[in-house]
mmCIF file with all atom_site columns, C-alpha atoms in Angstrom:
data_model
loop_
_atom_site.group_PDB
_atom_site.id
_atom_site.type_symbol
_atom_site.label_atom_id
_atom_site.label_alt_id
_atom_site.label_comp_id
_atom_site.label_asym_id
_atom_site.label_entity_id
_atom_site.label_seq_id
_atom_site.pdbx_PDB_ins_code
_atom_site.Cartn_x
_atom_site.Cartn_y
_atom_site.Cartn_z
_atom_site.occupancy
_atom_site.B_iso_or_equiv
_atom_site.pdbx_formal_charge
_atom_site.auth_seq_id
_atom_site.auth_comp_id
_atom_site.auth_asym_id
_atom_site.auth_atom_id
_atom_site.pdbx_PDB_model_num
ATOM 1   C CA . MET R 1 1   ? 38.304  21.872 -25.033 1.00 40.00 ? 163 MET R CA 1
ATOM 2   C CA . GLU R 1 2   ? 36.448  19.936 -22.346 1.00 41.00 ? 164 GLU R CA 1
ATOM 3   C CA . GLU R 1 3   ? 33.096  18.584 -23.447 1.00 43.00 ? 165 GLU R CA 1
ATOM 4   C CA . THR R 1 4   ? 30.037  19.438 -21.390 1.00 39.00 ? 166 THR R CA 1
ATOM 5   C CA . ASP R 1 5   ? 28.016  16.587 -19.993 1.00 42.00 ? 167 ASP R CA 1
ATOM 6   C CA . PRO R 1 6   ? 24.376  17.485 -20.760 1.00 40.00 ? 168 PRO R CA 1
ATOM 7   C CA . MET R 1 7   ? 23.089  15.275 -17.952 1.00 40.00 ? 169 MET R CA 1
ATOM 8   C CA . ARG R 1 8   ? 25.398  17.004 -15.493 1.00 37.00 ? 170 ARG R CA 1
ATOM 9   C CA . ASP R 1 9   ? 24.082  20.379 -16.635 1.00 43.00 ? 171 ASP R CA 1
ATOM 10  C CA . THR R 1 10  ? 20.525  19.149 -16.207 1.00 45.00 ? 172 THR R CA 1
ATOM 11  C CA . ASP R 1 11  ? 21.238  17.854 -12.714 1.00 48.00 ? 173 ASP R CA 1
ATOM 12  C CA . SER R 1 12  ? 22.862  21.152 -11.767 1.00 41.00 ? 174 SER R CA 1
ATOM 13  C CA . GLU R 1 13  ? 19.889  23.113 -13.046 1.00 43.00 ? 175 GLU R CA 1
ATOM 14  C CA . LEU R 1 14  ? 17.421  20.831 -11.292 1.00 49.00 ? 176 LEU R CA 1
ATOM 15  C CA . SER R 1 15  ? 19.235  21.296 -7.995  1.00 56.00 ? 177 SER R CA 1
ATOM 16  C CA . THR R 1 16  ? 18.236  24.971 -7.959  1.00 71.00 ? 178 THR R CA 1
ATOM 17  C CA . ASP R 1 17  ? 15.055  25.534 -5.976  1.00 81.00 ? 179 ASP R CA 1
ATOM 18  C CA . GLY R 1 18  ? 12.659  28.141 -7.290  1.00 85.00 ? 180 GLY R CA 1
ATOM 19  C CA . ALA R 1 19  ? 13.310  27.099 -10.904 1.00 93.00 ? 181 ALA R CA 1
ATOM 20  C CA . SER R 1 20  ? 10.620  26.837 -13.592 1.00 96.00 ? 182 SER R CA 1
ATOM 21  C CA . PHE R 1 21  ? 10.491  24.201 -16.343 1.00 97.00 ? 183 PHE R CA 1
ATOM 22  C CA . GLU R 1 22  ? 8.175   24.039 -19.346 1.00 98.00 ? 184 GLU R CA 1
ATOM 23  C CA . GLY R 1 23  ? 7.928   21.188 -21.822 1.00 98.00 ? 185 GLY R CA 1
ATOM 24  C CA . ASP R 1 24  ? 10.987  19.364 -20.474 1.00 98.00 ? 186 ASP R CA 1
ATOM 25  C CA . ASP R 1 25  ? 11.314  15.598 -20.844 1.00 98.00 ? 187 ASP R CA 1
ATOM 26  C CA . PHE R 1 26  ? 12.564  13.914 -17.663 1.00 98.00 ? 188 PHE R CA 1
ATOM 27  C CA . SER R 1 27  ? 11.512  10.411 -18.724 1.00 98.00 ? 189 SER R CA 1
ATOM 28  C CA . ASP R 1 28  ? 13.627  7.582  -17.251 1.00 98.00 ? 190 ASP R CA 1
ATOM 29  C CA . ALA R 1 29  ? 15.574  10.051 -15.079 1.00 98.00 ? 191 ALA R CA 1
ATOM 30  C CA . ASP R 1 30  ? 16.512  9.211  -11.483 1.00 98.00 ? 192 ASP R CA 1
ATOM 31  C CA . PHE R 1 31  ? 15.543  11.849 -8.904  1.00 98.00 ? 193 PHE R CA 1
ATOM 32  C CA . SER R 1 32  ? 15.050  9.429  -6.025  1.00 98.00 ? 194 SER R CA 1
ATOM 33  C CA . GLY R 1 33  ? 15.542  10.887 -2.562  1.00 97.00 ? 195 GLY R CA 1
ATOM 34  C CA . GLU R 1 34  ? 15.873  14.473 -3.784  1.00 97.00 ? 196 GLU R CA 1
ATOM 35  C CA . SER R 1 35  ? 14.261  17.511 -2.129  1.00 97.00 ? 197 SER R CA 1
ATOM 36  C CA . TRP R 1 36  ? 12.523  20.144 -4.288  1.00 97.00 ? 198 TRP R CA 1
ATOM 37  C CA . GLN R 1 37  ? 11.113  23.455 -3.100  1.00 97.00 ? 199 GLN R CA 1
ATOM 38  C CA . HIS R 1 38  ? 9.141   26.252 -4.770  1.00 97.00 ? 200 HIS R CA 1
ATOM 39  C CA . ARG R 1 39  ? 9.460   24.895 -8.298  1.00 97.00 ? 201 ARG R CA 1
ATOM 40  C CA . SER R 1 40  ? 7.121   24.945 -11.275 1.00 98.00 ? 202 SER R CA 1
ATOM 41  C CA . TYR R 1 41  ? 6.778   22.277 -13.976 1.00 98.00 ? 203 TYR R CA 1
ATOM 42  C CA . VAL R 1 42  ? 4.417   22.852 -16.916 1.00 99.00 ? 204 VAL R CA 1
ATOM 43  C CA . GLY R 1 43  ? 3.772   20.244 -19.607 1.00 99.00 ? 205 GLY R CA 1
ATOM 44  C CA . CYS R 1 44  ? 6.738   18.125 -18.505 1.00 99.00 ? 206 CYS R CA 1
ATOM 45  C CA . LEU R 1 45  ? 7.175   14.380 -18.978 1.00 99.00 ? 207 LEU R CA 1
ATOM 46  C CA . PHE R 1 46  ? 8.044   12.163 -16.012 1.00 99.00 ? 208 PHE R CA 1
ATOM 47  C CA . ARG R 1 47  ? 7.342   8.863  -17.777 1.00 99.00 ? 209 ARG R CA 1
ATOM 48  C CA . ASP R 1 48  ? 9.029   5.927  -15.997 1.00 99.00 ? 210 ASP R CA 1
ATOM 49  C CA . THR R 1 49  ? 10.930  8.446  -13.866 1.00 99.00 ? 211 THR R CA 1
ATOM 50  C CA . ASP R 1 50  ? 12.288  7.353  -10.480 1.00 99.00 ? 212 ASP R CA 1
ATOM 51  C CA . LEU R 1 51  ? 10.813  9.821  -7.972  1.00 99.00 ? 213 LEU R CA 1
ATOM 52  C CA . SER R 1 52  ? 10.837  7.410  -5.035  1.00 98.00 ? 214 SER R CA 1
ATOM 53  C CA . GLY R 1 53  ? 11.532  9.129  -1.740  1.00 98.00 ? 215 GLY R CA 1
ATOM 54  C CA . LEU R 1 54  ? 11.223  12.552 -3.384  1.00 98.00 ? 216 LEU R CA 1
ATOM 55  C CA . VAL R 1 55  ? 10.325  15.386 -0.993  1.00 98.00 ? 217 VAL R CA 1
ATOM 56  C CA . THR R 1 56  ? 8.496   18.413 -2.429  1.00 98.00 ? 218 THR R CA 1
ATOM 57  C CA . GLU R 1 57  ? 7.383   21.620 -0.762  1.00 98.00 ? 219 GLU R CA 1
ATOM 58  C CA . SER R 1 58  ? 5.257   24.184 -2.608  1.00 98.00 ? 220 SER R CA 1
ATOM 59  C CA . VAL R 1 59  ? 6.049   22.610 -5.978  1.00 98.00 ? 221 VAL R CA 1
ATOM 60  C CA . THR R 1 60  ? 3.521   22.970 -8.815  1.00 98.00 ? 222 THR R CA 1
ATOM 61  C CA . PHE R 1 61  ? 3.078   20.426 -11.615 1.00 99.00 ? 223 PHE R CA 1
ATOM 62  C CA . THR R 1 62  ? 0.648   21.460 -14.381 1.00 99.00 ? 224 THR R CA 1
ATOM 63  C CA . ASP R 1 63  ? -0.318  19.238 -17.336 1.00 99.00 ? 225 ASP R CA 1
ATOM 64  C CA . CYS R 1 64  ? 2.518   16.814 -16.530 1.00 99.00 ? 226 CYS R CA 1
ATOM 65  C CA . ASP R 1 65  ? 2.611   13.111 -17.446 1.00 99.00 ? 227 ASP R CA 1
ATOM 66  C CA . PHE R 1 66  ? 3.622   10.638 -14.716 1.00 99.00 ? 228 PHE R CA 1
ATOM 67  C CA . THR R 1 67  ? 2.872   7.428  -16.645 1.00 99.00 ? 229 THR R CA 1
ATOM 68  C CA . GLY R 1 68  ? 4.889   4.567  -15.146 1.00 98.00 ? 230 GLY R CA 1
ATOM 69  C CA . ALA R 1 69  ? 6.629   6.862  -12.659 1.00 99.00 ? 231 ALA R CA 1
ATOM 70  C CA . ASP R 1 70  ? 7.760   5.585  -9.255  1.00 99.00 ? 232 ASP R CA 1
ATOM 71  C CA . LEU R 1 71  ? 6.575   7.892  -6.447  1.00 99.00 ? 233 LEU R CA 1
ATOM 72  C CA . THR R 1 72  ? 6.772   5.314  -3.668  1.00 98.00 ? 234 THR R CA 1
ATOM 73  C CA . GLY R 1 73  ? 7.706   6.741  -0.292  1.00 98.00 ? 235 GLY R CA 1
ATOM 74  C CA . SER R 1 74  ? 7.580   10.320 -1.595  1.00 99.00 ? 236 SER R CA 1
ATOM 75  C CA . GLN R 1 75  ? 6.407   13.216 0.602   1.00 99.00 ? 237 GLN R CA 1
ATOM 76  C CA . HIS R 1 76  ? 4.589   16.310 -0.634  1.00 99.00 ? 238 HIS R CA 1
ATOM 77  C CA . SER R 1 77  ? 3.563   19.394 1.348   1.00 99.00 ? 239 SER R CA 1
ATOM 78  C CA . GLY R 1 78  ? 1.681   22.313 -0.166  1.00 98.00 ? 240 GLY R CA 1
ATOM 79  C CA . SER R 1 79  ? 2.361   20.946 -3.651  1.00 99.00 ? 241 SER R CA 1
ATOM 80  C CA . ALA R 1 80  ? -0.068  20.820 -6.574  1.00 99.00 ? 242 ALA R CA 1
ATOM 81  C CA . PHE R 1 81  ? -0.561  18.295 -9.375  1.00 99.00 ? 243 PHE R CA 1
ATOM 82  C CA . ARG R 1 82  ? -3.014  20.121 -11.654 1.00 99.00 ? 244 ARG R CA 1
ATOM 83  C CA . ASN R 1 83  ? -4.457  18.378 -14.700 1.00 99.00 ? 245 ASN R CA 1
ATOM 84  C CA . CYS R 1 84  ? -1.701  15.776 -14.486 1.00 99.00 ? 246 CYS R CA 1
ATOM 85  C CA . TYR R 1 85  ? -1.892  12.211 -15.775 1.00 99.00 ? 247 TYR R CA 1
ATOM 86  C CA . PHE R 1 86  ? -1.015  9.147  -13.702 1.00 99.00 ? 248 PHE R CA 1
ATOM 87  C CA . GLU R 1 87  ? -1.200  5.685  -15.270 1.00 98.00 ? 249 GLU R CA 1
ATOM 88  C CA . TYR R 1 88  ? 0.621   2.574  -14.050 1.00 98.00 ? 250 TYR R CA 1
ATOM 89  C CA . THR R 1 89  ? 2.119   4.914  -11.463 1.00 98.00 ? 251 THR R CA 1
ATOM 90  C CA . ARG R 1 90  ? 3.409   3.544  -8.153  1.00 98.00 ? 252 ARG R CA 1
ATOM 91  C CA . MET R 1 91  ? 2.535   5.776  -5.204  1.00 98.00 ? 253 MET R CA 1
ATOM 92  C CA . TRP R 1 92  ? 2.286   3.501  -2.176  1.00 96.00 ? 254 TRP R CA 1
ATOM 93  C CA . ASP R 1 93  ? 3.701   4.684  1.154   1.00 98.00 ? 255 ASP R CA 1
ATOM 94  C CA . SER R 1 94  ? 3.667   8.270  -0.155  1.00 98.00 ? 256 SER R CA 1
ATOM 95  C CA . SER R 1 95  ? 2.131   11.235 1.685   1.00 98.00 ? 257 SER R CA 1
ATOM 96  C CA . PHE R 1 96  ? 0.352   14.361 0.462   1.00 99.00 ? 258 PHE R CA 1
ATOM 97  C CA . ARG R 1 97  ? -0.430  17.165 2.901   1.00 98.00 ? 259 ARG R CA 1
ATOM 98  C CA . HIS R 1 98  ? -2.328  20.336 1.995   1.00 98.00 ? 260 HIS R CA 1
ATOM 99  C CA . SER R 1 99  ? -1.790  19.416 -1.647  1.00 99.00 ? 261 SER R CA 1
ATOM 100 C CA . SER R 1 100 ? -3.956  19.303 -4.774  1.00 99.00 ? 262 SER R CA 1
ATOM 101 C CA . PHE R 1 101 ? -4.778  16.909 -7.617  1.00 99.00 ? 263 PHE R CA 1
ATOM 102 C CA . LEU R 1 102 ? -7.223  19.332 -9.249  1.00 99.00 ? 264 LEU R CA 1
ATOM 103 C CA . GLY R 1 103 ? -8.457  17.901 -12.548 1.00 98.00 ? 265 GLY R CA 1
ATOM 104 C CA . SER R 1 104 ? -5.874  15.114 -12.589 1.00 99.00 ? 266 SER R CA 1
ATOM 105 C CA . VAL R 1 105 ? -6.442  11.576 -13.875 1.00 99.00 ? 267 VAL R CA 1
ATOM 106 C CA . ILE R 1 106 ? -5.271  8.571  -11.839 1.00 98.00 ? 268 ILE R CA 1
ATOM 107 C CA . ARG R 1 107 ? -5.877  5.158  -13.377 1.00 96.00 ? 269 ARG R CA 1
ATOM 108 C CA . ASP R 1 108 ? -4.478  1.633  -13.162 1.00 96.00 ? 270 ASP R CA 1
ATOM 109 C CA . SER R 1 109 ? -2.071  2.785  -10.453 1.00 96.00 ? 271 SER R CA 1
ATOM 110 C CA . ARG R 1 110 ? -0.993  1.288  -7.130  1.00 94.00 ? 272 ARG R CA 1
ATOM 111 C CA . ILE R 1 111 ? -1.470  4.010  -4.563  1.00 94.00 ? 273 ILE R CA 1
ATOM 112 C CA . ARG R 1 112 ? -2.136  2.448  -1.183  1.00 93.00 ? 274 ARG R CA 1
ATOM 113 C CA . PRO R 1 113 ? -1.197  2.552  1.612   1.00 95.00 ? 275 PRO R CA 1
ATOM 114 C CA . LEU R 1 114 ? -1.319  6.311  1.264   1.00 96.00 ? 276 LEU R CA 1
ATOM 115 C CA . THR R 1 115 ? -1.342  9.254  3.686   1.00 98.00 ? 277 THR R CA 1
ATOM 116 C CA . LEU R 1 116 ? -3.612  12.176 2.785   1.00 98.00 ? 278 LEU R CA 1
ATOM 117 C CA . GLU R 1 117 ? -4.211  15.352 4.774   1.00 97.00 ? 279 GLU R CA 1
ATOM 118 C CA . GLU R 1 118 ? -6.592  18.004 3.435   1.00 97.00 ? 280 GLU R CA 1
ATOM 119 C CA . VAL R 1 119 ? -5.961  17.085 -0.196  1.00 98.00 ? 281 VAL R CA 1
ATOM 120 C CA . ASP R 1 120 ? -8.053  18.590 -3.006  1.00 99.00 ? 282 ASP R CA 1
ATOM 121 C CA . PHE R 1 121 ? -9.275  16.073 -5.603  1.00 98.00 ? 283 PHE R CA 1
ATOM 122 C CA . THR R 1 122 ? -11.819 18.452 -7.160  1.00 99.00 ? 284 THR R CA 1
ATOM 123 C CA . LEU R 1 123 ? -12.651 17.400 -10.746 1.00 99.00 ? 285 LEU R CA 1
ATOM 124 C CA . ALA R 1 124 ? -10.120 14.552 -10.519 1.00 99.00 ? 286 ALA R CA 1
ATOM 125 C CA . SER R 1 125 ? -10.808 11.254 -12.273 1.00 98.00 ? 287 SER R CA 1
ATOM 126 C CA . LEU R 1 126 ? -10.437 8.360  -9.827  1.00 97.00 ? 288 LEU R CA 1
ATOM 127 C CA . GLY R 1 127 ? -12.717 5.850  -11.525 1.00 96.00 ? 289 GLY R CA 1
ATOM 128 C CA . GLU R 1 128 ? -12.070 2.216  -10.516 1.00 96.00 ? 290 GLU R CA 1
ATOM 129 C CA . ILE R 1 129 ? -9.154  3.274  -8.288  1.00 96.00 ? 291 ILE R CA 1
ATOM 130 C CA . ASP R 1 130 ? -8.377  1.192  -5.185  1.00 96.00 ? 292 ASP R CA 1
ATOM 131 C CA . LEU R 1 131 ? -8.549  3.351  -2.043  1.00 97.00 ? 293 LEU R CA 1
ATOM 132 C CA . ARG R 1 132 ? -9.593  0.668  0.428   1.00 97.00 ? 294 ARG R CA 1
ATOM 133 C CA . GLY R 1 133 ? -8.962  1.707  4.013   1.00 97.00 ? 295 GLY R CA 1
ATOM 134 C CA . VAL R 1 134 ? -7.419  5.051  3.045   1.00 98.00 ? 296 VAL R CA 1
ATOM 135 C CA . ASP R 1 135 ? -8.096  8.002  5.365   1.00 98.00 ? 297 ASP R CA 1
ATOM 136 C CA . LEU R 1 136 ? -9.646  10.787 3.263   1.00 98.00 ? 298 LEU R CA 1
ATOM 137 C CA . SER R 1 137 ? -10.908 12.832 6.211   1.00 98.00 ? 299 SER R CA 1
ATOM 138 C CA . GLY R 1 138 ? -11.319 16.486 5.288   1.00 97.00 ? 300 GLY R CA 1
ATOM 139 C CA . CYS R 1 139 ? -10.387 15.902 1.645   1.00 98.00 ? 301 CYS R CA 1
ATOM 140 C CA . ARG R 1 140 ? -12.261 17.614 -1.182  1.00 98.00 ? 302 ARG R CA 1
ATOM 141 C CA . LEU R 1 141 ? -13.660 15.338 -3.876  1.00 98.00 ? 303 LEU R CA 1
ATOM 142 C CA . ARG R 1 142 ? -16.082 17.823 -5.406  1.00 98.00 ? 304 ARG R CA 1
ATOM 143 C CA . GLU R 1 143 ? -17.240 16.813 -8.897  1.00 98.00 ? 305 GLU R CA 1
ATOM 144 C CA . ALA R 1 144 ? -14.674 14.012 -8.923  1.00 98.00 ? 306 ALA R CA 1
ATOM 145 C CA . ASN R 1 145 ? -15.193 10.868 -10.973 1.00 98.00 ? 307 ASN R CA 1
ATOM 146 C CA . LEU R 1 146 ? -15.530 8.052  -8.434  1.00 98.00 ? 308 LEU R CA 1
ATOM 147 C CA . VAL R 1 147 ? -17.394 5.611  -10.669 1.00 98.00 ? 309 VAL R CA 1
ATOM 148 C CA . LYS R 1 148 ? -16.602 2.027  -9.611  1.00 98.00 ? 310 LYS R CA 1
ATOM 149 C CA . ALA R 1 149 ? -13.885 3.236  -7.233  1.00 98.00 ? 311 ALA R CA 1
ATOM 150 C CA . ASP R 1 150 ? -13.217 0.958  -4.258  1.00 98.00 ? 312 ASP R CA 1
ATOM 151 C CA . LEU R 1 151 ? -13.390 2.871  -0.970  1.00 98.00 ? 313 LEU R CA 1
ATOM 152 C CA . ARG R 1 152 ? -14.372 0.008  1.283   1.00 98.00 ? 314 ARG R CA 1
ATOM 153 C CA . LYS R 1 153 ? -13.412 0.730  4.904   1.00 98.00 ? 315 LYS R CA 1
ATOM 154 C CA . ALA R 1 154 ? -12.154 4.172  3.869   1.00 98.00 ? 316 ALA R CA 1
ATOM 155 C CA . ILE R 1 155 ? -12.482 7.056  6.316   1.00 98.00 ? 317 ILE R CA 1
ATOM 156 C CA . LEU R 1 156 ? -14.298 10.040 4.813   1.00 98.00 ? 318 LEU R CA 1
ATOM 157 C CA . ARG R 1 157 ? -15.121 12.084 7.900   1.00 98.00 ? 319 ARG R CA 1
ATOM 158 C CA . GLY R 1 158 ? -15.797 15.674 6.909   1.00 97.00 ? 320 GLY R CA 1
ATOM 159 C CA . ALA R 1 159 ? -14.924 14.965 3.276   1.00 98.00 ? 321 ALA R CA 1
ATOM 160 C CA . ASP R 1 160 ? -16.718 16.913 0.536   1.00 98.00 ? 322 ASP R CA 1
ATOM 161 C CA . LEU R 1 161 ? -18.158 14.681 -2.200  1.00 98.00 ? 323 LEU R CA 1
ATOM 162 C CA . THR R 1 162 ? -20.726 17.140 -3.556  1.00 97.00 ? 324 THR R CA 1
ATOM 163 C CA . GLY R 1 163 ? -21.198 16.814 -7.281  1.00 97.00 ? 325 GLY R CA 1
ATOM 164 C CA . ALA R 1 164 ? -19.099 13.651 -7.443  1.00 98.00 ? 326 ALA R CA 1
ATOM 165 C CA . ARG R 1 165 ? -20.022 10.871 -9.872  1.00 97.00 ? 327 ARG R CA 1
ATOM 166 C CA . THR R 1 166 ? -20.642 7.878  -7.628  1.00 97.00 ? 328 THR R CA 1
ATOM 167 C CA . GLY R 1 167 ? -22.126 5.143  -9.813  1.00 96.00 ? 329 GLY R CA 1
ATOM 168 C CA . ASP R 1 168 ? -21.199 1.726  -8.360  1.00 97.00 ? 330 ASP R CA 1
ATOM 169 C CA . LEU R 1 169 ? -18.853 3.403  -5.871  1.00 97.00 ? 331 LEU R CA 1
ATOM 170 C CA . ARG R 1 170 ? -18.006 0.871  -3.162  1.00 98.00 ? 332 ARG R CA 1
ATOM 171 C CA . LEU R 1 171 ? -18.358 2.372  0.311   1.00 98.00 ? 333 LEU R CA 1
ATOM 172 C CA . ASP R 1 172 ? -19.002 -0.811 2.277   1.00 98.00 ? 334 ASP R CA 1
ATOM 173 C CA . ASP R 1 173 ? -17.926 -0.364 5.929   1.00 98.00 ? 335 ASP R CA 1
ATOM 174 C CA . ALA R 1 174 ? -16.677 3.170  5.177   1.00 98.00 ? 336 ALA R CA 1
ATOM 175 C CA . ASP R 1 175 ? -16.918 5.980  7.743   1.00 98.00 ? 337 ASP R CA 1
ATOM 176 C CA . LEU R 1 176 ? -19.004 8.817  6.284   1.00 98.00 ? 338 LEU R CA 1
ATOM 177 C CA . GLU R 1 177 ? -19.679 10.808 9.435   1.00 97.00 ? 339 GLU R CA 1
ATOM 178 C CA . GLY R 1 178 ? -19.846 14.504 8.606   1.00 96.00 ? 340 GLY R CA 1
ATOM 179 C CA . ALA R 1 179 ? -19.216 13.930 4.905   1.00 97.00 ? 341 ALA R CA 1
ATOM 180 C CA . ARG R 1 180 ? -21.025 16.255 2.496   1.00 96.00 ? 342 ARG R CA 1
ATOM 181 C CA . VAL R 1 181 ? -22.685 14.267 -0.276  1.00 96.00 ? 343 VAL R CA 1
ATOM 182 C CA . ASP R 1 182 ? -25.434 14.637 -2.862  1.00 95.00 ? 344 ASP R CA 1
ATOM 183 C CA . PRO R 1 183 ? -28.693 12.696 -2.381  1.00 93.00 ? 345 PRO R CA 1
ATOM 184 C CA . SER R 1 184 ? -27.803 10.595 -5.433  1.00 94.00 ? 346 SER R CA 1
ATOM 185 C CA . LEU R 1 185 ? -24.923 8.951  -3.547  1.00 95.00 ? 347 LEU R CA 1
ATOM 186 C CA . TRP R 1 186 ? -27.383 7.152  -1.274  1.00 95.00 ? 348 TRP R CA 1
ATOM 187 C CA . THR R 1 187 ? -28.864 5.329  -4.280  1.00 94.00 ? 349 THR R CA 1
ATOM 188 C CA . SER R 1 188 ? -25.875 4.978  -6.616  1.00 95.00 ? 350 SER R CA 1
ATOM 189 C CA . ALA R 1 189 ? -23.166 3.751  -4.213  1.00 95.00 ? 351 ALA R CA 1
ATOM 190 C CA . LYS R 1 190 ? -22.834 0.461  -2.335  1.00 96.00 ? 352 LYS R CA 1
ATOM 191 C CA . LEU R 1 191 ? -23.091 1.273  1.359   1.00 96.00 ? 353 LEU R CA 1
ATOM 192 C CA . GLY R 1 192 ? -23.366 -1.997 3.268   1.00 95.00 ? 354 GLY R CA 1
ATOM 193 C CA . GLY R 1 193 ? -22.114 -1.496 6.832   1.00 96.00 ? 355 GLY R CA 1
ATOM 194 C CA . ALA R 1 194 ? -21.156 2.154  6.261   1.00 96.00 ? 356 ALA R CA 1
ATOM 195 C CA . ARG R 1 195 ? -21.132 4.439  9.304   1.00 96.00 ? 357 ARG R CA 1
ATOM 196 C CA . ILE R 1 196 ? -23.317 7.552  8.987   1.00 94.00 ? 358 ILE R CA 1
ATOM 197 C CA . GLU R 1 197 ? -24.857 10.224 11.213  1.00 92.00 ? 359 GLU R CA 1
ATOM 198 C CA . MET R 1 198 ? -28.568 10.586 11.997  1.00 90.00 ? 360 MET R CA 1
ATOM 199 C CA . ASN R 1 199 ? -29.110 13.476 9.579   1.00 89.00 ? 361 ASN R CA 1
ATOM 200 C CA . GLN R 1 200 ? -27.438 11.419 6.859   1.00 88.00 ? 362 GLN R CA 1
ATOM 201 C CA . ALA R 1 201 ? -29.690 8.491  7.721   1.00 83.00 ? 363 ALA R CA 1
ATOM 202 C CA . VAL R 1 202 ? -32.712 10.742 7.234   1.00 86.00 ? 364 VAL R CA 1
ATOM 203 C CA . THR R 1 203 ? -31.389 11.855 3.846   1.00 86.00 ? 365 THR R CA 1
ATOM 204 C CA . TYR R 1 204 ? -30.701 8.220  2.940   1.00 83.00 ? 366 TYR R CA 1
ATOM 205 C CA . ALA R 1 205 ? -34.257 7.289  3.839   1.00 84.00 ? 367 ALA R CA 1
ATOM 206 C CA . ALA R 1 206 ? -35.673 10.164 1.787   1.00 84.00 ? 368 ALA R CA 1
ATOM 207 C CA . ALA R 1 207 ? -33.564 9.143  -1.216  1.00 84.00 ? 369 ALA R CA 1
ATOM 208 C CA . HIS R 1 208 ? -35.189 5.715  -1.010  1.00 84.00 ? 370 HIS R CA 1
ATOM 209 C CA . GLY R 1 209 ? -38.710 7.124  -0.691  1.00 82.00 ? 371 GLY R CA 1
ATOM 210 C CA . LEU R 1 210 ? -38.982 6.561  3.061   1.00 82.00 ? 372 LEU R CA 1
ATOM 211 C CA . ARG R 1 211 ? -40.110 8.896  5.826   1.00 79.00 ? 373 ARG R CA 1
ATOM 212 C CA . VAL R 1 212 ? -38.509 8.965  9.268   1.00 78.00 ? 374 VAL R CA 1
ATOM 213 C CA . ALA R 1 213 ? -40.901 9.710  12.135  1.00 76.00 ? 375 ALA R CA 1
ATOM 214 C CA . GLY R 1 214 ? -40.103 12.966 13.894  1.00 74.00 ? 376 GLY R CA 1
ATOM 215 C CA . TYR R 1 215 ? -38.125 14.422 10.938  1.00 70.00 ? 377 TYR R CA 1
#
């Protein structure tokens, strides 16, 4: 009787789009260059998994662990990483379009250069993360943890940072035109050389106890 290769069975199952997985352990697996569509992963482990060059479309990851995973060069469209954990994760040269990191934690990871288009980071923890020069235009960072994050020269046009924790956030030379922020950002973040609009300048002045003539 021919023995069944469990890894072959796993690969065959994973090749089926529309599949759902719960509690599976894919640690150390190699899925580089694969294309996944309309899948769901709940409570799965992707620790030290090779996901480089992975392409996902409408894939949902919930409560998944990506510690040490390689996501370099991956592309994600309409996908969601909800309450996921990223530590020592490599994500440079990856792209996320119309995707979500709702409630996820990203720490001690290399993630730039990075392409983001209308990505939702609501309630995400990005403390001390390096996002220098990254274009976050139109992204949602509502109630996100941005404490000590480095966003120098980042582009945040039209981004929503309302409710975000911004203590010691570095926004030197960043572009904040049209960004929605709380008054506390103007006193808690480092803003040397940042580009802002006139109405933001008025709010900045008010936050520092100043009055602008004519406003």
